[in-house]
Short mmCIF file of N, CA and C in Angstrom, two decimals:
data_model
loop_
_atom_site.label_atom_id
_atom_site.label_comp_id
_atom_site.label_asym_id
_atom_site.label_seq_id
_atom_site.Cartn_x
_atom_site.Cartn_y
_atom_site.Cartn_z
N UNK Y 1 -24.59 32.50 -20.72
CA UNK Y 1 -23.85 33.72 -21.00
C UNK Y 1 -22.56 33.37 -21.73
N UNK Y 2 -22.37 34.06 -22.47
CA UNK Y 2 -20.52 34.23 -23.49
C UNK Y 2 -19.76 35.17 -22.67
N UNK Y 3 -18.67 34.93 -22.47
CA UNK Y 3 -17.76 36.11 -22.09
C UNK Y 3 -16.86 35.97 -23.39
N UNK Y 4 -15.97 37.18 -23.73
CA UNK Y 4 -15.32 37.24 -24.85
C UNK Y 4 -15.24 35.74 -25.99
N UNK Y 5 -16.59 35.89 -26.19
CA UNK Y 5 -16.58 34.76 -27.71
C UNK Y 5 -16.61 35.51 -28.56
N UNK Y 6 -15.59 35.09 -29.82
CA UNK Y 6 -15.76 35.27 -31.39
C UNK Y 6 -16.91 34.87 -32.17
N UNK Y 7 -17.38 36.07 -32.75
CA UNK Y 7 -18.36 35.67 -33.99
C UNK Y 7 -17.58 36.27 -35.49
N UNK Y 8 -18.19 34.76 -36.70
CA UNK Y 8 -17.56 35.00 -37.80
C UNK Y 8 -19.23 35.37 -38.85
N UNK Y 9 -18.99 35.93 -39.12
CA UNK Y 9 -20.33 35.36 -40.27
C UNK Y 9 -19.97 35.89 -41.72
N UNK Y 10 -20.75 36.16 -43.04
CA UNK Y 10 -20.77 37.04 -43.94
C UNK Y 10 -21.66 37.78 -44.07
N UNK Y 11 -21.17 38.74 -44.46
CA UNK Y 11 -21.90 40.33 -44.76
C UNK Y 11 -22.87 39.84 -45.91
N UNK Y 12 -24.10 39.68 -46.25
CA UNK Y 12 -24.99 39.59 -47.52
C UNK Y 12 -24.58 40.56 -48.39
N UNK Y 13 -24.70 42.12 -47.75
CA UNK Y 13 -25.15 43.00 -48.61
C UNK Y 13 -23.47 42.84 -50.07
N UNK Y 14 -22.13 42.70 -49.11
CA UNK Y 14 -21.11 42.78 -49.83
C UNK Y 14 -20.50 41.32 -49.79
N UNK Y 15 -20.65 40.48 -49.41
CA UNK Y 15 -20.06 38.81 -49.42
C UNK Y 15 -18.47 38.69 -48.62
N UNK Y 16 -18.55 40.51 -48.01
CA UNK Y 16 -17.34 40.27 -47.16
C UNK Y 16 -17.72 39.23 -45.94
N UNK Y 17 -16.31 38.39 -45.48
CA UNK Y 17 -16.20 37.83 -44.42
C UNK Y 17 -16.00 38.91 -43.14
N UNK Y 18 -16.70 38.89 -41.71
CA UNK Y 18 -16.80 39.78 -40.55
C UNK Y 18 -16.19 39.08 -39.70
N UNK Y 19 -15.86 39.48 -38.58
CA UNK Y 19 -15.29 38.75 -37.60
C UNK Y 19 -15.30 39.94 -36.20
N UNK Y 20 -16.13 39.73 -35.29
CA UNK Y 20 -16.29 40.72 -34.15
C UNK Y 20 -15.99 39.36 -32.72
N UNK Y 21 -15.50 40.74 -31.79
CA UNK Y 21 -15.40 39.88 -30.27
C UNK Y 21 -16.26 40.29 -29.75
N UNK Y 22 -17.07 39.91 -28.75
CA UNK Y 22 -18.14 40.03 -28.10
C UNK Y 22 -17.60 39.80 -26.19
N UNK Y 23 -17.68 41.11 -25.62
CA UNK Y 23 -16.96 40.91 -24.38
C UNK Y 23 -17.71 39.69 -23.41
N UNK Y 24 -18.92 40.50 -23.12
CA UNK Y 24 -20.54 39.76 -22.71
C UNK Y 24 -21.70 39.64 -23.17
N UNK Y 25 -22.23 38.62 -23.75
CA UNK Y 25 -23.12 38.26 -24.01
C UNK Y 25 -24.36 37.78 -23.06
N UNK Y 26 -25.53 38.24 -22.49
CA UNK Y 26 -26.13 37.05 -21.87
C UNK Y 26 -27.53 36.31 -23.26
N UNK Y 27 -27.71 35.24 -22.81
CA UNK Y 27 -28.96 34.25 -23.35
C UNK Y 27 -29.94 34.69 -22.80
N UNK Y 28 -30.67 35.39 -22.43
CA UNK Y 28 -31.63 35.60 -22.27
C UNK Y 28 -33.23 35.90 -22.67
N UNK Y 29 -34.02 36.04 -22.41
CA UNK Y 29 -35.28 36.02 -23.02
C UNK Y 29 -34.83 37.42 -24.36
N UNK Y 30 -34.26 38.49 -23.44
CA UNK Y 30 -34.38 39.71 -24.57
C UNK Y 30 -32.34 39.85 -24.06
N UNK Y 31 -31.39 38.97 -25.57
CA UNK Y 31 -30.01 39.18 -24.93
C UNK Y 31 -29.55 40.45 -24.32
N UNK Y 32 -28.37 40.71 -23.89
CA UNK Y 32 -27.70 42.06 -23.70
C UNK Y 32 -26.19 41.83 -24.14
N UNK Y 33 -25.65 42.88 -25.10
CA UNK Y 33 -24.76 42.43 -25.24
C UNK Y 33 -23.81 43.76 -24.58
N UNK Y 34 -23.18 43.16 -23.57
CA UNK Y 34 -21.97 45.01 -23.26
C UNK Y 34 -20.70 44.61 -23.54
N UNK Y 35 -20.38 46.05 -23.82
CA UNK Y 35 -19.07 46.15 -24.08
C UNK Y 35 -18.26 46.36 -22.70
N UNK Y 36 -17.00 46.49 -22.68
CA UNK Y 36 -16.64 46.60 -21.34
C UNK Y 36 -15.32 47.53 -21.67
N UNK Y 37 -15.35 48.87 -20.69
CA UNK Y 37 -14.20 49.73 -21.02
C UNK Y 37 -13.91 50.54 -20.26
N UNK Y 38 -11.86 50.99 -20.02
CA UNK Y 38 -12.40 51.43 -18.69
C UNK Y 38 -11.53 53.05 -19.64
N UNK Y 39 -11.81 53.67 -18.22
CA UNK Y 39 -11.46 54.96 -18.92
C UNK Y 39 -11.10 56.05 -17.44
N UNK Y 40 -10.42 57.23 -17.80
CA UNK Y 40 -10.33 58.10 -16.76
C UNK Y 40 -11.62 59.12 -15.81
N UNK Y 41 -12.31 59.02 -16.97
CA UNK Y 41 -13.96 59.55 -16.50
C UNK Y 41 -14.77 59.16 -16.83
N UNK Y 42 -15.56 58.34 -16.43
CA UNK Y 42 -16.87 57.65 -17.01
C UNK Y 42 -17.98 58.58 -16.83
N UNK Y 43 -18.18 59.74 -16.23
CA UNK Y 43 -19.06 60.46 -16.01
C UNK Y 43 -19.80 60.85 -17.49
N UNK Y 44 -18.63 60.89 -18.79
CA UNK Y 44 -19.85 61.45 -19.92
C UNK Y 44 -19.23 61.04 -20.89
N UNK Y 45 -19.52 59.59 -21.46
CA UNK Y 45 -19.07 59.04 -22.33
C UNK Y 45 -18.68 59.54 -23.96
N UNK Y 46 -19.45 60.47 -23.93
CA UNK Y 46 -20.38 61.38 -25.56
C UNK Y 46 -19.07 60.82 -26.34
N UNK Y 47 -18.26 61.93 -26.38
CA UNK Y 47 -16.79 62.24 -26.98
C UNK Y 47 -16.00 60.77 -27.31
N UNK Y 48 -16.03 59.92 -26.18
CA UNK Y 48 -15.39 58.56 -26.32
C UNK Y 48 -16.04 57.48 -27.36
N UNK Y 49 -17.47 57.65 -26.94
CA UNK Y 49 -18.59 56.71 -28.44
C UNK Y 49 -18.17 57.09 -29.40
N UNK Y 50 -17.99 58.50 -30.11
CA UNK Y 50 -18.04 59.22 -31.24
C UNK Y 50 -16.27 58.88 -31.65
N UNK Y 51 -15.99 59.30 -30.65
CA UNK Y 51 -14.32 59.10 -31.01
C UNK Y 51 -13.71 57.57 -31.47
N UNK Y 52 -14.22 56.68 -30.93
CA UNK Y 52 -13.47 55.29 -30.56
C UNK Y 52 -14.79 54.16 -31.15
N UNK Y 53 -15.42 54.80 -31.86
CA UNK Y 53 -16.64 54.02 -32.50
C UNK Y 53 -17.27 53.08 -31.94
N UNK Y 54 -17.58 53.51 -30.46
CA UNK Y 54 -18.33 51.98 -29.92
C UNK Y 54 -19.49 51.62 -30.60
N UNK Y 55 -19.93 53.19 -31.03
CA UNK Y 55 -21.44 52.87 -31.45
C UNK Y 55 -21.33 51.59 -32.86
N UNK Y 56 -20.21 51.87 -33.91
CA UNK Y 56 -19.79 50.65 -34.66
C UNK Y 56 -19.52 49.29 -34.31
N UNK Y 57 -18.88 49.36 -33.22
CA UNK Y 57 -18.73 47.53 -32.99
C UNK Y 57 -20.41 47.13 -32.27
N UNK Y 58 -21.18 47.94 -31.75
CA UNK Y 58 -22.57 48.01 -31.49
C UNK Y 58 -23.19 47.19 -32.51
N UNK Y 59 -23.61 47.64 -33.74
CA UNK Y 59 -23.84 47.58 -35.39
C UNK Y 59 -23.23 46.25 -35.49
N UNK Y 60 -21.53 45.88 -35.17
CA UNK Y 60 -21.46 44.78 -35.65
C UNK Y 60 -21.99 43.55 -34.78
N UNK Y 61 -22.00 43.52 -33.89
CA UNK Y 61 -22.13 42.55 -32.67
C UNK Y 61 -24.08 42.24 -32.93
N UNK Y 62 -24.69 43.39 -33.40
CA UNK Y 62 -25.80 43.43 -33.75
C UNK Y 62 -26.31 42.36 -35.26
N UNK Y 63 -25.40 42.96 -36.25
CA UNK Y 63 -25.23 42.09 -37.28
C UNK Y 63 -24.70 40.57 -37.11
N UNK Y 64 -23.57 40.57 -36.25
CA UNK Y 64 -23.28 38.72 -35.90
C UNK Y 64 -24.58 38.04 -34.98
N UNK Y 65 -25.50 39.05 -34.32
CA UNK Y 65 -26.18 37.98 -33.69
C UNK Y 65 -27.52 37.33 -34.80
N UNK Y 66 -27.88 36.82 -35.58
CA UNK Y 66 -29.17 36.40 -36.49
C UNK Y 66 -29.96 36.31 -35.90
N UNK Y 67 -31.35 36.86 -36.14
CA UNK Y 67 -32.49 36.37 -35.67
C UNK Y 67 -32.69 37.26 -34.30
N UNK Y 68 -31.94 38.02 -33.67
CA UNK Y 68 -32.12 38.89 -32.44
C UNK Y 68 -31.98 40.05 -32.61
N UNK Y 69 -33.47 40.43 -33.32
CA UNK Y 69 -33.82 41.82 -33.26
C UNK Y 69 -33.87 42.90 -32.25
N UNK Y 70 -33.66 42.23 -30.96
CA UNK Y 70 -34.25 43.07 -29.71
C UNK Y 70 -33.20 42.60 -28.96
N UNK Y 71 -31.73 43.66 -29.21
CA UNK Y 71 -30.58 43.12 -28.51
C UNK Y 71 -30.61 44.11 -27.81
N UNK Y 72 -30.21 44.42 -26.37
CA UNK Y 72 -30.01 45.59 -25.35
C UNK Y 72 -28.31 45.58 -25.72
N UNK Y 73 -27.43 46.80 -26.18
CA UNK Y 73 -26.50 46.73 -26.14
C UNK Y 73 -25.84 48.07 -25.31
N UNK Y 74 -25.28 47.55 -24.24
CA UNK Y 74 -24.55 48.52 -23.14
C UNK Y 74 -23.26 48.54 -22.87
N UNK Y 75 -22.69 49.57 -23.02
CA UNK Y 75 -21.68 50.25 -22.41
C UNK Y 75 -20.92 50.42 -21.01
N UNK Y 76 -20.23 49.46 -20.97
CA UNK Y 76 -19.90 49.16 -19.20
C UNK Y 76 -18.42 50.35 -18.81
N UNK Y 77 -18.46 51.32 -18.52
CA UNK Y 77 -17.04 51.98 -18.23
C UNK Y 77 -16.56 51.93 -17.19
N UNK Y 78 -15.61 51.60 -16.64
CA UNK Y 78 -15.14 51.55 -15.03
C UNK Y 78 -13.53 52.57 -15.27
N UNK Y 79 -13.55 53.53 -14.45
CA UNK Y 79 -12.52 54.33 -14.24
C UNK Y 79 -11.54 53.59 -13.78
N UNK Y 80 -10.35 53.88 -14.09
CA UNK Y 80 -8.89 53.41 -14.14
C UNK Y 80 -8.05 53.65 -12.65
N UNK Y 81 -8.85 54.81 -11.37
CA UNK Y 81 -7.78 54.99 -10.73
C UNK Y 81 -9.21 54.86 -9.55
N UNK Y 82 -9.13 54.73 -8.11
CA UNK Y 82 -9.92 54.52 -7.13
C UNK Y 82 -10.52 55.95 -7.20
N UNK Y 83 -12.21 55.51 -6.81
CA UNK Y 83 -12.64 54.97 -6.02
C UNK Y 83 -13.48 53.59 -7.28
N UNK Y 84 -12.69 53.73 -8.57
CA UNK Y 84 -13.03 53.05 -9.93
C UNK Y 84 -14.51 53.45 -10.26
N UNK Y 85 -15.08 54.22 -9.99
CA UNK Y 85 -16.58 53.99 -10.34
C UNK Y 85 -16.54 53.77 -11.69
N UNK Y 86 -18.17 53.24 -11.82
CA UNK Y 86 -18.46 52.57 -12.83
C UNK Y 86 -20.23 53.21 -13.56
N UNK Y 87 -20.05 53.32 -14.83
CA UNK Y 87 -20.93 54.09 -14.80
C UNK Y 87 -21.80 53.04 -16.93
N UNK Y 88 -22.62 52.89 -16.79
CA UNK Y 88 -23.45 51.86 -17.64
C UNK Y 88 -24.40 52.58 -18.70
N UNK Y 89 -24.24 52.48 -19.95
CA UNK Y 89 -24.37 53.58 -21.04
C UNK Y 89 -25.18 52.42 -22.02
N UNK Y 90 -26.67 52.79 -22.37
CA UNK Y 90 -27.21 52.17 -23.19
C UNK Y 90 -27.13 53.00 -24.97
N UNK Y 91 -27.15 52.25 -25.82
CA UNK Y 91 -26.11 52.83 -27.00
C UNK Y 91 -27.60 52.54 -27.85
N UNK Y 92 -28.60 52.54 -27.17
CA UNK Y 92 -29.68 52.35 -28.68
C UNK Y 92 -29.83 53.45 -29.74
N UNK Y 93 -29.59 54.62 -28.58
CA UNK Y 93 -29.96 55.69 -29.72
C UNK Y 93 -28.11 55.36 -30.76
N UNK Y 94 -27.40 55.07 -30.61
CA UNK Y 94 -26.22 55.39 -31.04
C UNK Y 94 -26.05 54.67 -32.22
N UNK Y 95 -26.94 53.25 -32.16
CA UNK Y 95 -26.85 52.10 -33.19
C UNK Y 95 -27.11 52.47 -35.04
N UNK Y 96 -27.72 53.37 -35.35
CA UNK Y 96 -27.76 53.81 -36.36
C UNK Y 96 -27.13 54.49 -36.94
N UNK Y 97 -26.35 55.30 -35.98
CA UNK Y 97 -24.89 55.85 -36.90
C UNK Y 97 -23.80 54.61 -36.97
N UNK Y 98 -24.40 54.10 -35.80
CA UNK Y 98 -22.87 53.17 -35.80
C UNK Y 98 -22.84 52.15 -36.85
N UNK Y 99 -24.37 52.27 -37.49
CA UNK Y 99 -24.85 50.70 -38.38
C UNK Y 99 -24.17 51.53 -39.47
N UNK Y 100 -24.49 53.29 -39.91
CA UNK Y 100 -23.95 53.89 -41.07
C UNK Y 100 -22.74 54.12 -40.91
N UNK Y 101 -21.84 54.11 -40.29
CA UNK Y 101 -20.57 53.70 -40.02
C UNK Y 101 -19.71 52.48 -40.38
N UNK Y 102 -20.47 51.29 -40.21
CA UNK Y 102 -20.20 50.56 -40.69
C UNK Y 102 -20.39 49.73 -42.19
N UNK Y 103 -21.45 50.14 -42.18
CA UNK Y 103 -21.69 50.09 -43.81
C UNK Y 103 -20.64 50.34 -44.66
N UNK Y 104 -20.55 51.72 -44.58
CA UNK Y 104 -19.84 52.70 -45.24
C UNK Y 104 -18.02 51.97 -45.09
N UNK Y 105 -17.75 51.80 -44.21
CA UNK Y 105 -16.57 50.82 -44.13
C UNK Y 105 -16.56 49.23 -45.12
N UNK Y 106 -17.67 48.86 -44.54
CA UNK Y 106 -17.47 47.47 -45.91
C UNK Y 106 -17.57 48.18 -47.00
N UNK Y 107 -18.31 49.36 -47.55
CA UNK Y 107 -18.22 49.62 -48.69
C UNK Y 107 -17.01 50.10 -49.18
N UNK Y 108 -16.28 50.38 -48.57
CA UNK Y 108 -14.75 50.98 -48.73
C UNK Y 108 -13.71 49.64 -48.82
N UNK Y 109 -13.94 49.05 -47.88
CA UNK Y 109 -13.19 47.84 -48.05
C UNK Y 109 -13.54 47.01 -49.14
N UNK Y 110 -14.61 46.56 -49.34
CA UNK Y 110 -15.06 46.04 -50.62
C UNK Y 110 -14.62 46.91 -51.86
N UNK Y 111 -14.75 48.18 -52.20
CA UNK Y 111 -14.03 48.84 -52.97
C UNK Y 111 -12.92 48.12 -53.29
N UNK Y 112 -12.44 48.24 -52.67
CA UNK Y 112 -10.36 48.33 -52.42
C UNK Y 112 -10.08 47.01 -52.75
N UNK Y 113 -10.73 45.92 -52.16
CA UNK Y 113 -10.76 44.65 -52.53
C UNK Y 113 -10.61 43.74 -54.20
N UNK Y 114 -11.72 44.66 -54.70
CA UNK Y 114 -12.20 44.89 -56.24
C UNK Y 114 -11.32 45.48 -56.85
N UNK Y 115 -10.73 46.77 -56.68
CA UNK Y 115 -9.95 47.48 -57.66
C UNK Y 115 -8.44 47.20 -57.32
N UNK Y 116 -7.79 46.64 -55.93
CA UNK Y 116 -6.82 46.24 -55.36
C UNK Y 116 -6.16 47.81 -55.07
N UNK Y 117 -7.05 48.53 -54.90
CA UNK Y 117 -6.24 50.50 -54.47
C UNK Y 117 -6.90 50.52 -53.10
N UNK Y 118 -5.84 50.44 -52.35
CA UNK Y 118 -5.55 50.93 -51.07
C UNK Y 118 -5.28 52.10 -51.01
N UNK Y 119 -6.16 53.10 -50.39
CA UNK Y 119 -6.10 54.66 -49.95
C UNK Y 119 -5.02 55.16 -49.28
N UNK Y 120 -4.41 55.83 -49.13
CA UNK Y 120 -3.69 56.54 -47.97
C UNK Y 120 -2.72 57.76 -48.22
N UNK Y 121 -1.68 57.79 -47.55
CA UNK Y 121 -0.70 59.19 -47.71
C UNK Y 121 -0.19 59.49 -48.77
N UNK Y 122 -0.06 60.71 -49.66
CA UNK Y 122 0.89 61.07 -50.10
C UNK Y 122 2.45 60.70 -49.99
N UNK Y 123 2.91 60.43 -51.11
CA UNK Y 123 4.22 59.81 -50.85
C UNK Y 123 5.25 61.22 -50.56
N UNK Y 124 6.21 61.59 -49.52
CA UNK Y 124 7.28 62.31 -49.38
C UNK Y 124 6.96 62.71 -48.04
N UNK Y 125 7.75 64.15 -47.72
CA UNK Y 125 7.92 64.32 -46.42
C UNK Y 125 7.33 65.27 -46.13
N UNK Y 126 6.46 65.47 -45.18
CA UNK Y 126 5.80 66.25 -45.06
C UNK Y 126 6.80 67.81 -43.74
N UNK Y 127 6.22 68.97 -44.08
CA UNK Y 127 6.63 70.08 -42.67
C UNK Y 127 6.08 70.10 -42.01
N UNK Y 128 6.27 70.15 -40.73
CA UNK Y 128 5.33 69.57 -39.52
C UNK Y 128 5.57 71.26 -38.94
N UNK Y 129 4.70 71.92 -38.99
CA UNK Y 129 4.00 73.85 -38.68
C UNK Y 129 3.79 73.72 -37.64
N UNK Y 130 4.82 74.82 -36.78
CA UNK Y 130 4.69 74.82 -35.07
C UNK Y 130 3.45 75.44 -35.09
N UNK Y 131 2.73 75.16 -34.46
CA UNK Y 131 1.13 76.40 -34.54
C UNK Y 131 1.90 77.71 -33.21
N UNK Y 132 1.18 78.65 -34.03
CA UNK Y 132 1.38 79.97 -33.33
C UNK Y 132 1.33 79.87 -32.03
N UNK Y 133 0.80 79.33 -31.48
CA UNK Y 133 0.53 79.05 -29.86
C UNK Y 133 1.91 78.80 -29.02
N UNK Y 134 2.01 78.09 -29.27
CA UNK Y 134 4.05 77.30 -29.24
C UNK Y 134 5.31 78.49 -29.30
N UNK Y 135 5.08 79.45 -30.33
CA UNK Y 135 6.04 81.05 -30.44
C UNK Y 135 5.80 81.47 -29.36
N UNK Y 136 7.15 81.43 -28.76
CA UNK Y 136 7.48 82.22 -27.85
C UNK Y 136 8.81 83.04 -27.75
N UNK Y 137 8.66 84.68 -27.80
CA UNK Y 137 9.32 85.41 -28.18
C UNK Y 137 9.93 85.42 -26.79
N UNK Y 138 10.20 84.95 -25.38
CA UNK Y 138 10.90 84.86 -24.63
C UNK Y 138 11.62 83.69 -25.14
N UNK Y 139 11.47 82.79 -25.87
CA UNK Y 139 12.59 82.06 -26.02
C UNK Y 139 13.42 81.96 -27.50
N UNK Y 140 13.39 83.44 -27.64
CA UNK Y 140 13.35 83.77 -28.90
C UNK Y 140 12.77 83.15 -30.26
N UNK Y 141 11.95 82.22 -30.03
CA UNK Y 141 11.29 81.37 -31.22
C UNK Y 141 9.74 82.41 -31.48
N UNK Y 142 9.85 82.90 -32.79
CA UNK Y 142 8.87 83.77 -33.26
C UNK Y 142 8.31 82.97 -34.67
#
C-alpha cells in the first residue's frame, strides 16, 4: 500500500508535465485508490464532487497509474464534529466527467503555455450590488 505518494508523469495527448498526490493507494490484485476527506455531512456527497472536483483528481490519479485499467476509486468522508461518522463513495460513475474536466484543463493550460495569455479579470474596480434581499427599509437602507 502507498499512503500519500507523489506521482509525476507526462500527459501524451499535450507533452504537459502532471503531478498528482495520491492519499491511499492499495497493490492489490484489482488497486483502490481513495481519496480521504472530511466534511460537515457526509450523508450526500453530490454537491461536494461537483463543487470541489473530486471526480477530476479521480481522472488524474487514474491517468498516473499505467497499465491499471481496473482502478476502484473511492471517496472516504469522515465528518468533522462527533459522533465523526464516516460514510465511503465509489466515483466510477463520476470518472468521465472528471476525465472531461480534466482534459479540458490541460487544454487550457497548454493554450496559455503556447500563446503566453493568461486569462483572467478585467483590469479596474469593480461595484459590489447589495442584492435586494439585504434592503432593509427598517434600517433605512432601500
Amino acid at each position: 500500500h502507498y499512503c500519500e505518494h507523489v506521482v509525476q508523469w507526462i500527459d501524451h495527448p499535450t507533452g504537459l508535465a502532471c503531478k498528482t498526490m495520491i492519499d491511499l493507494l492499495t497493490a492489490d490484485d484489482r488497486p483502490t485508490h481513495a481519496d480521504l476527506k472530511t466534511t460537515t455531512d457526509a450523508s450526500d456527497m453530490t454537491r461536494a464532487i461537483e463543487n470541489y472536483q473530486y471526480d477530476l483528481q479521480a481522472a488524474m490519479v487514474d491517468d498516473a497509474l499505467p497499465g491499471d485499467d481496473d482502478v476502484n476509486h473511492l471517496l472516504i468522508c469522515q465528518e468533522k464534529e462527533k459522533p465523526y461518522g464516516v460514510v465511503v463513495y465509489d466515483l466510477r460513475e463520476w470518472l468521465p466527467r472528471g476525465r472531461a474536466l480534466y482534459r479540458k484543463a490541460l487544454s487550457i493550460w497548454q493554450r496559455c503555455q503556447e500563446r503566453n495569455e493568461w486569462p483572467g479579470y478585467e483590469p479596474g474596480i469593480r461595484v459590489a450590488r447589495m442584492p435586494a434581499y439585504l434592503r432593509s427599509p427598517e434600517l433605512g437602507i432601500s
